[in-house]
Coordinates of C-alpha atoms in Angstrom, one line a residue:
X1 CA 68.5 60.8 56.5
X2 CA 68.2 60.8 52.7
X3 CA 68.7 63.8 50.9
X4 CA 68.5 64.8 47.3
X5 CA 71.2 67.6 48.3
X6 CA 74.8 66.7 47.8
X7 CA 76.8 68.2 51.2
X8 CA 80.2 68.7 52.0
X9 CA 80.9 66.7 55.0
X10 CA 82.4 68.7 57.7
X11 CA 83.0 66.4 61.0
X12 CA 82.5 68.3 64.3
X13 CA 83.5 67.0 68.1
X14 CA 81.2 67.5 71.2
X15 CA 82.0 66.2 74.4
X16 CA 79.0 64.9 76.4
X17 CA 80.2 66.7 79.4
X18 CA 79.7 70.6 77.4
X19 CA 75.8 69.3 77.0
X20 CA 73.1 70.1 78.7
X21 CA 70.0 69.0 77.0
X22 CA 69.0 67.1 73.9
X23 CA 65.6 67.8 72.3
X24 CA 63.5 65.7 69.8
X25 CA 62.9 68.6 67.0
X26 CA 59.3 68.5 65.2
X27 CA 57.5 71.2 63.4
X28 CA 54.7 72.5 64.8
X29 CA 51.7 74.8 63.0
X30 CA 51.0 78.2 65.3
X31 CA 49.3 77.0 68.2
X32 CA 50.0 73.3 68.0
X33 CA 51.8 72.3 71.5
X34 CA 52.3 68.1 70.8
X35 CA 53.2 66.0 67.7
X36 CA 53.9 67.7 64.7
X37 CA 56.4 66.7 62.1
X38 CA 59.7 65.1 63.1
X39 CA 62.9 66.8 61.6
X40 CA 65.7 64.9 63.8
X41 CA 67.1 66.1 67.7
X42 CA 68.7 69.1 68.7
X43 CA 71.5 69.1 70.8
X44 CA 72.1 72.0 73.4
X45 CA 75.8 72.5 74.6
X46 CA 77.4 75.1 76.9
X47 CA 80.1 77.2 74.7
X48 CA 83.1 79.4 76.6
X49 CA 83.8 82.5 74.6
X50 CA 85.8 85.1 76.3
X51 CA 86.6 86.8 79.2
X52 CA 85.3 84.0 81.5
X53 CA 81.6 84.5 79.5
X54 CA 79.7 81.6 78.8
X55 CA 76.6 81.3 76.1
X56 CA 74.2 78.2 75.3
X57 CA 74.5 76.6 71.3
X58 CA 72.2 74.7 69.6
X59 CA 73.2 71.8 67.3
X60 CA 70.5 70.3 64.8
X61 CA 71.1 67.1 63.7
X62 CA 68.4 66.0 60.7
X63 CA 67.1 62.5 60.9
X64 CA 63.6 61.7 59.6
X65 CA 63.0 58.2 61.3
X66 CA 61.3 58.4 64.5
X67 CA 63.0 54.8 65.9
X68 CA 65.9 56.1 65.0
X69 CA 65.7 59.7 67.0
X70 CA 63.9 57.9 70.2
X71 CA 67.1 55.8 69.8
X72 CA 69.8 58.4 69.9
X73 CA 67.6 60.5 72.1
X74 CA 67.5 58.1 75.0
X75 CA 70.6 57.0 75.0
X76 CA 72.0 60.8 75.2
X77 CA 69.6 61.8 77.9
X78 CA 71.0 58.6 80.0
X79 CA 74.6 60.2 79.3
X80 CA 73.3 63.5 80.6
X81 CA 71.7 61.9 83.4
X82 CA 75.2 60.3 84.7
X83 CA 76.3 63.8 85.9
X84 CA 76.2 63.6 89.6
X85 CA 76.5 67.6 90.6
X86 CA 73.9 68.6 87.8
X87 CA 70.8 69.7 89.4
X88 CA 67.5 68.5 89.1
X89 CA 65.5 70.4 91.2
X90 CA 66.5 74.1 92.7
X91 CA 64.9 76.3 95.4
X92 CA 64.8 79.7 93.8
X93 CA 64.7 83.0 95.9
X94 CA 63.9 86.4 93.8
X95 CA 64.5 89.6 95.3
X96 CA 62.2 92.1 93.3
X97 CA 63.7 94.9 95.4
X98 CA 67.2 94.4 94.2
X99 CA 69.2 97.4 92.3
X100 CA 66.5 98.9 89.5
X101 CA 64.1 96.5 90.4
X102 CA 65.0 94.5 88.0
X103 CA 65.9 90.5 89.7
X104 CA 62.5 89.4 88.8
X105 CA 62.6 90.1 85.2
X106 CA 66.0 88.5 84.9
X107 CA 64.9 85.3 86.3
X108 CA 62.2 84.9 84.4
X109 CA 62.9 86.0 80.7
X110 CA 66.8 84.7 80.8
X111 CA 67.2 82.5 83.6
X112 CA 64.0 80.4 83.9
X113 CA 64.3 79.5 80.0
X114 CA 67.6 77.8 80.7
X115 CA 66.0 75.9 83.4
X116 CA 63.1 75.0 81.8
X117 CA 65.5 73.8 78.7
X118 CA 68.2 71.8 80.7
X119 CA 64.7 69.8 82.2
X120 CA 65.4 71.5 86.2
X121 CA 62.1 71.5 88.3
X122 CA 61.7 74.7 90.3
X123 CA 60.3 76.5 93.5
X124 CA 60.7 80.1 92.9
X125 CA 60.0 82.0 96.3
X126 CA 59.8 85.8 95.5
X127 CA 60.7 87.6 98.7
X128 CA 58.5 90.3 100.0
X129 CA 60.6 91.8 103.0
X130 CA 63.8 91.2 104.6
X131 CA 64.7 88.1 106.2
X132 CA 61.8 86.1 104.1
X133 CA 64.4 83.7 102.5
X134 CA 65.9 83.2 106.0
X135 CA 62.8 82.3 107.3
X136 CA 61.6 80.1 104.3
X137 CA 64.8 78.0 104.7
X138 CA 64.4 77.4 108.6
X139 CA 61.3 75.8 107.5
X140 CA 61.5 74.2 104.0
X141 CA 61.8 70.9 103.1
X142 CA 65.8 71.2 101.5
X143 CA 66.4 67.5 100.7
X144 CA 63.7 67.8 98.0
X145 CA 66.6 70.0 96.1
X146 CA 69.5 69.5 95.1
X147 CA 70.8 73.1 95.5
X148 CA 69.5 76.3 96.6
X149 CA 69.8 79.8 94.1
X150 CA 69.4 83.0 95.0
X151 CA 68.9 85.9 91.9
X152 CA 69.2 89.4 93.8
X153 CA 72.3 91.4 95.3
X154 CA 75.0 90.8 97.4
X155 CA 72.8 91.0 100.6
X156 CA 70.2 88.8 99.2
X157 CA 72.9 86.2 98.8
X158 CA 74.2 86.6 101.9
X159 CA 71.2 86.2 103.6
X160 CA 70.4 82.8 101.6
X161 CA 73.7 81.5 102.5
X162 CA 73.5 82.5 105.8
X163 CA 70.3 80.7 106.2
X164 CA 71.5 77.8 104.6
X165 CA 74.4 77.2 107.0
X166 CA 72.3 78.1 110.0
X167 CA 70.2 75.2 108.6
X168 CA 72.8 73.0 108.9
X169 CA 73.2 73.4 112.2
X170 CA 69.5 73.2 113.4
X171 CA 69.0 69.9 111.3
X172 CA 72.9 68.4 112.9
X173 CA 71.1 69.4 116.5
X174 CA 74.0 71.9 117.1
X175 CA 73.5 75.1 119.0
X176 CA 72.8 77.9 117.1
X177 CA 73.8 81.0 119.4
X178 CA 77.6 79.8 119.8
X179 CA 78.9 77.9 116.9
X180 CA 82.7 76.8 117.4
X181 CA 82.8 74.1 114.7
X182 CA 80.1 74.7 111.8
X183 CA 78.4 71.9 110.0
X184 CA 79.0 71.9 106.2
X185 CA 76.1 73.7 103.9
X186 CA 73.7 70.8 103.1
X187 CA 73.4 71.9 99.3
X188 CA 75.0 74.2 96.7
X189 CA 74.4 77.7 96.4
X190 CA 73.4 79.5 93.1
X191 CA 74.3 83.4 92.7
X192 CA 72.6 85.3 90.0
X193 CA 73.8 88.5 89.6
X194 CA 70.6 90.8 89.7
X195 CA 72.4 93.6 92.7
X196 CA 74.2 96.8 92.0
X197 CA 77.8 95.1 93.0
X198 CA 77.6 91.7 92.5
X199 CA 81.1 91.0 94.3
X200 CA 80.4 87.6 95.2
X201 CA 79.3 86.6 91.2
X202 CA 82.3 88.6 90.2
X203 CA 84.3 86.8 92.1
X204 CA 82.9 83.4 91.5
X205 CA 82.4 83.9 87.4
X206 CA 85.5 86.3 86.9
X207 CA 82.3 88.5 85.1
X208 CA 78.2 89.8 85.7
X209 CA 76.7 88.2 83.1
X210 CA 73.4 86.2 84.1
X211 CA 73.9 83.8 81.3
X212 CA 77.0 82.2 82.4
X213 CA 76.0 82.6 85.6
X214 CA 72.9 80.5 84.7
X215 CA 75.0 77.9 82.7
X216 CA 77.2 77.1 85.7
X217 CA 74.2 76.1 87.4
X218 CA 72.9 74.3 85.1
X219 CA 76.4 72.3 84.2
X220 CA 76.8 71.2 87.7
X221 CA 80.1 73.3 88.4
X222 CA 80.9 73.3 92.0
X223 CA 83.5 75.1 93.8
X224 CA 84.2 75.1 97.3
X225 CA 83.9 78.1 99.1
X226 CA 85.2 79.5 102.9
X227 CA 82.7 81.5 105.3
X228 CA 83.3 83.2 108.4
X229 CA 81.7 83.5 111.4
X230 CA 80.5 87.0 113.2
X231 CA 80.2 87.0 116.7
X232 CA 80.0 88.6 119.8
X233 CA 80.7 86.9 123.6
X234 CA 77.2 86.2 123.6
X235 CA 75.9 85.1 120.1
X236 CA 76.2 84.3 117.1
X237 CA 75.5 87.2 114.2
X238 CA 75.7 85.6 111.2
X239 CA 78.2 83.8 108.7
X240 CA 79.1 85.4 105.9
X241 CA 82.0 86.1 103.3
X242 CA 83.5 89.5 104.0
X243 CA 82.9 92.6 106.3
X244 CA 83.9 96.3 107.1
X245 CA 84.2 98.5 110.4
X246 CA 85.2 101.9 109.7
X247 CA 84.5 103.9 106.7
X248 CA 83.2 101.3 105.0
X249 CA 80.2 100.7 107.6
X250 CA 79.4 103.8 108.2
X251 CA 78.9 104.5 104.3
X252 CA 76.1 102.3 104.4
X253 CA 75.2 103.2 107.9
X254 CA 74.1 106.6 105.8
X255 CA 73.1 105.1 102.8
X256 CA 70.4 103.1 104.5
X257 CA 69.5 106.2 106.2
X258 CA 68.4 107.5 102.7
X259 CA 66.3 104.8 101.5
X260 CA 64.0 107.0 99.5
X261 CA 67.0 108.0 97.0
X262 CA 67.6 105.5 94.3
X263 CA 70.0 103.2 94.7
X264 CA 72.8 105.1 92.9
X265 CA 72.5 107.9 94.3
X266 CA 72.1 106.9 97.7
X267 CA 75.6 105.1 97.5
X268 CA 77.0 108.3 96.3
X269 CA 75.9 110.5 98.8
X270 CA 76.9 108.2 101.5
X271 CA 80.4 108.2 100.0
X272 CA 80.8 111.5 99.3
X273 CA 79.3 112.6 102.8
X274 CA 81.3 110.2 104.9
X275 CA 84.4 111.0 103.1
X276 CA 83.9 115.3 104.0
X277 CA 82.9 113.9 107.4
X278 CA 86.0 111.5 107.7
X279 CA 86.7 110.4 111.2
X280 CA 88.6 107.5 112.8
X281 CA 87.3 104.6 115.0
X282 CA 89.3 103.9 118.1
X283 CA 89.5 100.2 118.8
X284 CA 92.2 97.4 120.0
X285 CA 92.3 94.9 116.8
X286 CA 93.6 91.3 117.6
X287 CA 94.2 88.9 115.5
X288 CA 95.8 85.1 114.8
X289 CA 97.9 85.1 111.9
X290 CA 97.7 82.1 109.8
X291 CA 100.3 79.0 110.1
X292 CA 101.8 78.0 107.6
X293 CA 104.2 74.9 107.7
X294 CA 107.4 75.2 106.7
X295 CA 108.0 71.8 105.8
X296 CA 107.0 70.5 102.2
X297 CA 106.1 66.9 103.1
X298 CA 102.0 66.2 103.2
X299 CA 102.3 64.4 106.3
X300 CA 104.3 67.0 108.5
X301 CA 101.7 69.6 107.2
X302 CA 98.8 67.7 108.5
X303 CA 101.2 66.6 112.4
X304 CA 102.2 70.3 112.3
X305 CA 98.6 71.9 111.5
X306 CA 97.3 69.1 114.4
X307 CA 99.8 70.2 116.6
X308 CA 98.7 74.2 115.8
X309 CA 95.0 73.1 117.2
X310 CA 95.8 71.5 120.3
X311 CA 97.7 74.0 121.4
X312 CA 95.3 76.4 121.2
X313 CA 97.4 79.2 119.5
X314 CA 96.6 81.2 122.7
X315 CA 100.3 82.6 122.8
X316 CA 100.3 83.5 118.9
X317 CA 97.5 86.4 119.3
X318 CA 99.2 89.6 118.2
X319 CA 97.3 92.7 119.2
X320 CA 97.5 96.4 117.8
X321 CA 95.6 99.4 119.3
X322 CA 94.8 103.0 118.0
X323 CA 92.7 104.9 115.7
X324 CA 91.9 103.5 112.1
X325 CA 89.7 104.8 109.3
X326 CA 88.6 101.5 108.1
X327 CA 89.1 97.6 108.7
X328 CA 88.4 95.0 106.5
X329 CA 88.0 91.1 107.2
X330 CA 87.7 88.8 104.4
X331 CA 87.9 85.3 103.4
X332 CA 87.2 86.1 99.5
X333 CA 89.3 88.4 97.2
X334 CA 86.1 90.5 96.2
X335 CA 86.1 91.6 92.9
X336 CA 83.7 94.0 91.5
X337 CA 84.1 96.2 88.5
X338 CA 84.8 98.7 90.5
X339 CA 87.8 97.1 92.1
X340 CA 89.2 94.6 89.2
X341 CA 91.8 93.4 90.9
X342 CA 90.0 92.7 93.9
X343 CA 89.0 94.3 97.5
X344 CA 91.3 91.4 99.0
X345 CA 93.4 90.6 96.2
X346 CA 96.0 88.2 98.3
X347 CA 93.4 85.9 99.6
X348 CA 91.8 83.1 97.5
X349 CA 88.2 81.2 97.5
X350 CA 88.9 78.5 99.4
X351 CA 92.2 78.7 101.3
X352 CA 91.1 78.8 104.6
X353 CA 92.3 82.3 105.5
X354 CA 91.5 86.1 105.6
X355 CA 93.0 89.1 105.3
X356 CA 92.8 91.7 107.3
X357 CA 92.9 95.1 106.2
X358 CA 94.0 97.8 108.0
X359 CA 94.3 101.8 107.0
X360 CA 95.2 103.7 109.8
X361 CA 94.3 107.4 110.8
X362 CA 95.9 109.5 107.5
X363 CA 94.9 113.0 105.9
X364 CA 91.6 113.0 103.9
X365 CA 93.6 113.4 100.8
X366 CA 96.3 109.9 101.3
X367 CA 92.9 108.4 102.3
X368 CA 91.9 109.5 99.0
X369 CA 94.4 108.5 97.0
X370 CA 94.4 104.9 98.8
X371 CA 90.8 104.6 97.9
X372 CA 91.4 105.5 93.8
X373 CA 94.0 102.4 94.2
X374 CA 91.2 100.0 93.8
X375 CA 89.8 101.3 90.7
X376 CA 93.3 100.8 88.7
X377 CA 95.9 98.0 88.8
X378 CA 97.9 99.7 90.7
X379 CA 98.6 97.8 94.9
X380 CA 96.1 99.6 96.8
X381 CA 98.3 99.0 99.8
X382 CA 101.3 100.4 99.3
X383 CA 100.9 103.5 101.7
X384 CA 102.8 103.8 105.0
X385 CA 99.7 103.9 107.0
X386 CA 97.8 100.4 105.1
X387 CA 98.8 97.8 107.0
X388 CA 97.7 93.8 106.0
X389 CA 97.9 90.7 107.6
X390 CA 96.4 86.7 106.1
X391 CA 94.8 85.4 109.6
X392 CA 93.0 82.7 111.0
X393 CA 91.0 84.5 113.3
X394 CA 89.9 88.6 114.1
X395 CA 88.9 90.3 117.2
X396 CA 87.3 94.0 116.9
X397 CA 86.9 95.8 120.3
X398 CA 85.4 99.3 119.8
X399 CA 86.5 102.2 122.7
X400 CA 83.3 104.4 123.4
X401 CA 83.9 108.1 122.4
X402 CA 83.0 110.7 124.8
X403 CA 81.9 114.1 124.2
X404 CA 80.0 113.0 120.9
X405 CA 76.9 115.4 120.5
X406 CA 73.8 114.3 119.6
X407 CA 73.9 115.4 115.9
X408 CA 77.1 113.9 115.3
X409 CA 75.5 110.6 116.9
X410 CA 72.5 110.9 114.6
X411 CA 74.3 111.6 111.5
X412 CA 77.2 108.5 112.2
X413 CA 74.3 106.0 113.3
X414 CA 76.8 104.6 115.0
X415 CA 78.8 105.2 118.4
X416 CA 75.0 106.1 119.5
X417 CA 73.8 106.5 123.4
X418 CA 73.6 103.1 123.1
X419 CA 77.1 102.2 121.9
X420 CA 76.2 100.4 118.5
X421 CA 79.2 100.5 115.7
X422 CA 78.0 99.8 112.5
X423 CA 78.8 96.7 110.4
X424 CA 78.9 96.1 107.2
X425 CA 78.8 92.3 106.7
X426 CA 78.6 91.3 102.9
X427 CA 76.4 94.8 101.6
X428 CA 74.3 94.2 104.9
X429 CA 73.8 96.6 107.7
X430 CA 74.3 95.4 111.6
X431 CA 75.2 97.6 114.6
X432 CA 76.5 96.2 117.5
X433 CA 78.0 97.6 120.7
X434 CA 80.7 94.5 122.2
X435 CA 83.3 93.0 120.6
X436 CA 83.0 91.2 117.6
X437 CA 85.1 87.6 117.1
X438 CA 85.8 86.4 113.5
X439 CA 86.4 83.2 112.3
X440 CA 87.4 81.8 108.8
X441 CA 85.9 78.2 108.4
X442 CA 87.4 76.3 105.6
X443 CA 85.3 75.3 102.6
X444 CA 82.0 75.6 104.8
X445 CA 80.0 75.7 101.4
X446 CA 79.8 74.6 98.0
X447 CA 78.7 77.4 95.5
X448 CA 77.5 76.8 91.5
X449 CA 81.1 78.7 90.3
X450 CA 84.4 77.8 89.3
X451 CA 87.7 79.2 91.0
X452 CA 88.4 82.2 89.3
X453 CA 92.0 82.3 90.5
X454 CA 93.2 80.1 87.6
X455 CA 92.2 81.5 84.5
X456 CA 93.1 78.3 82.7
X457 CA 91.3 75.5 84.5
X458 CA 88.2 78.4 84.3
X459 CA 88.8 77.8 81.0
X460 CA 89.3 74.2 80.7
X461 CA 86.5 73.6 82.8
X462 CA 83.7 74.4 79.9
X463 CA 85.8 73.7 76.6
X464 CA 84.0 72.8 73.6
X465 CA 85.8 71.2 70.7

């Protein structure tokens, strides 16, 4: 535009695919909301700073002409609109009850701006009790979205993406109390980091920051994700990312015990009480260990990994028996920032396998020690009695204790009258008394994320010049 004021030039680059939204710019008196004075368009790009963190930037660009800006304005907004995995419409499910309280005031002071901006239409559902997002998503009508985003903890996610796959199968007619071969998520998954964990944002954005996690959403970054499978002989108990029998379940068996303690503290006093009360579960574990081809040619892989199927695998189980503090199943590494390297460290997003932890019965204090591994860099399973394993498929069979009495069975919430062990499936509580059969499924779901395991296409991915 013309200008009395002599500038130095300075010549920047933006690629179109680190933008998110472009704005005609006016100036507006206090309270005007259309028209006003045209000053040019402002152009909104996704910036990567670092440690995987990524922040919104806004370019002005002066030009009085209003031809000129509709010009330049419409042909940018067809650009944007050329981005096929950029949402246009979301389903949005708040948990207000996550951590402080606090998921309802991050979605709507930092998270629904950066919708509103980047033009994304919304349903915002605001759960009032648990299971409401399951049963909103059994009923909802999903092809009006192009993805699905859940702001709350690491159950609340769980729960929508449980519900979301169990969708999948109503809608492909499959049935939904034995599922052998799931049916692929129908839409991405959004995680907003509003919990007291976050493991499955960590893991996805390499950081808990609601902004970038917001900004992948909004830039259309997919990355395919593997689910598991929980069942018993008889039904199916839900898919989800990662569980823990042992120590680990009964920790939150307690914990939920002591709902009226804030969140904090609750977790503490589980820990701390479990640990002084430190007991082994007796069970037979078996397992099917991944196969891997030992040929490097792409087409004796895929013969080789048919050949693995047919056969059923039947004579590959391997089975181990005894007593074992904790085990843990999971088809994600699980990063927190209380474990930076990872729960799972040896698995990856989407590689179709688990591992499978196992810490068998050891003094208080190694038990100790192993668990202080996961807060340093230090391997967390170099102990003589951790024992892991990258499978395709887990069987738990709990042995009932006898001579339990009834306090002991009160305080565990587990091994009751009944025979109920404890679960903890992705932060979520479930008891149940049979065996337990777990199965990875490859790349079930597509979440808004990028694959943290490679630092430099996470980097590459949003790269402003």
């Amino acid at each position: 535009g013309d200008s009395s004021m002599g500038l130095q030039a300075q010549e920047e680059t933006i690629e179109m695919k680190d933008v998110f939204s472009v704005k005609l710019k006016r100036r507006r008196f206090a309270g005007q909301k259309k028209g006003g004075t045209l000053l040019g368009i402002t152009i909104f790009k996704c910036l990567n700073k670092e440690e995987n963190k990524l922040t919104d930037c806004a370019i002005h660009l002066n030009n009085l002409s209003e031809d000129h800006c509709q010009s330049w304005f419409r042909y940018l907004k067809e650009i944007l609109n050329g981005f096929q995995n950029r949402p246009k419409s979301l389903k949005v499910f708040v948990n207000p009850s996550s951590h402080k309280r606090e998921a309802a005031h991050v979605y709507f002071e930092k998270v629904a701006p950066l919708f509103k901006l980047a033009d994304i239409k919304t349903d915002v559902t605001v759960t009032e009790y648990e299971g409401h997002a399951l049963s909103v998503l059994k009923e909802c009508e999903l092809q009006a979205f192009d993805g699905v985003v859940c702001v709350g903890g690491d159950g609340s996610v769980s729960e929508v993406a449980h519900g979301l796959l169990l969708r999948a199968q109503i809608d492909a007619g499959k049935d939904t109390d034995y599922v052998s071969k799931p049916v692929r998520a129908p839409v991405p998954l959004g995680v907003i980091p509003a919990g007291t964990t976050n493991i499955l944002a960590h893991t996805l954005y390499g950081i808990k920051h609601v902004v970038t996690a917001t900004l992948h959403i909004v830039m259309g970054h997919i990355q395919a994700v593997d689910v598991c499978t929980f069942s018993t002989p008889r039904k199916l108990l839900r898919f989800g990312f990662s569980a823990m029998f042992g120590f680990g379940a009964r920790t939150l068996a307690l914990a939920e015990k002591h709902r009226w303690m804030p969140s904090s503290q609750r977790k503490d006093f589980a820990f701390i009480k479990t640990l002084a009360d430190l007991k082994p579960e007796e069970c037979e574990l078996s397992f099917l260990p991944l196969q891997i081809p030992q040929d490097n040619s792409h087409e004796n892989d895929r013969k080789k990994k048919e050949k693995v199927k047919k056969k059923g695998s039947k004579d590959q189980w391997q089975r181990i028996q005894g007593h074992f503090l904790n085990v843990s199943i999971m088809a994600i590494p699980c990063l927190c920032s209380m474990a930076p390297r990872g729960l799972a460290p040896n698995t990856r997003l989407n590689n179709g396998s688990m591992a499978l932890i196992v810490v068998q019965n050891t003094s208080r204090t190694e038990f100790i020690k192993h668990l202080k591994r996961y807060t340093s860099e230090k391997n967390q399973f170099n102990f003589p009695f951790v024992e892991t394993y990258t499978v395709q498929e887990v069987k738990v069979q709990p042995r009932l204790k006898d001579g339990l009495d009834a306090e002991e069975n009160t305080y565990l919430n587990a091994a009751s009258a009944e025979g109920n062990y404890p679960w903890n499936i992705d932060g979520d509580l479930m008891k149940e008394a049979s065996e337990v059969h777990v199965r990875v499924h490859p790349q079930l779901i597509d979440l808004y994320g990028v694959n943290t395991d490679d630092l430099e296409s996470s980097q590459a991915t949003c790269n402003c010049i």
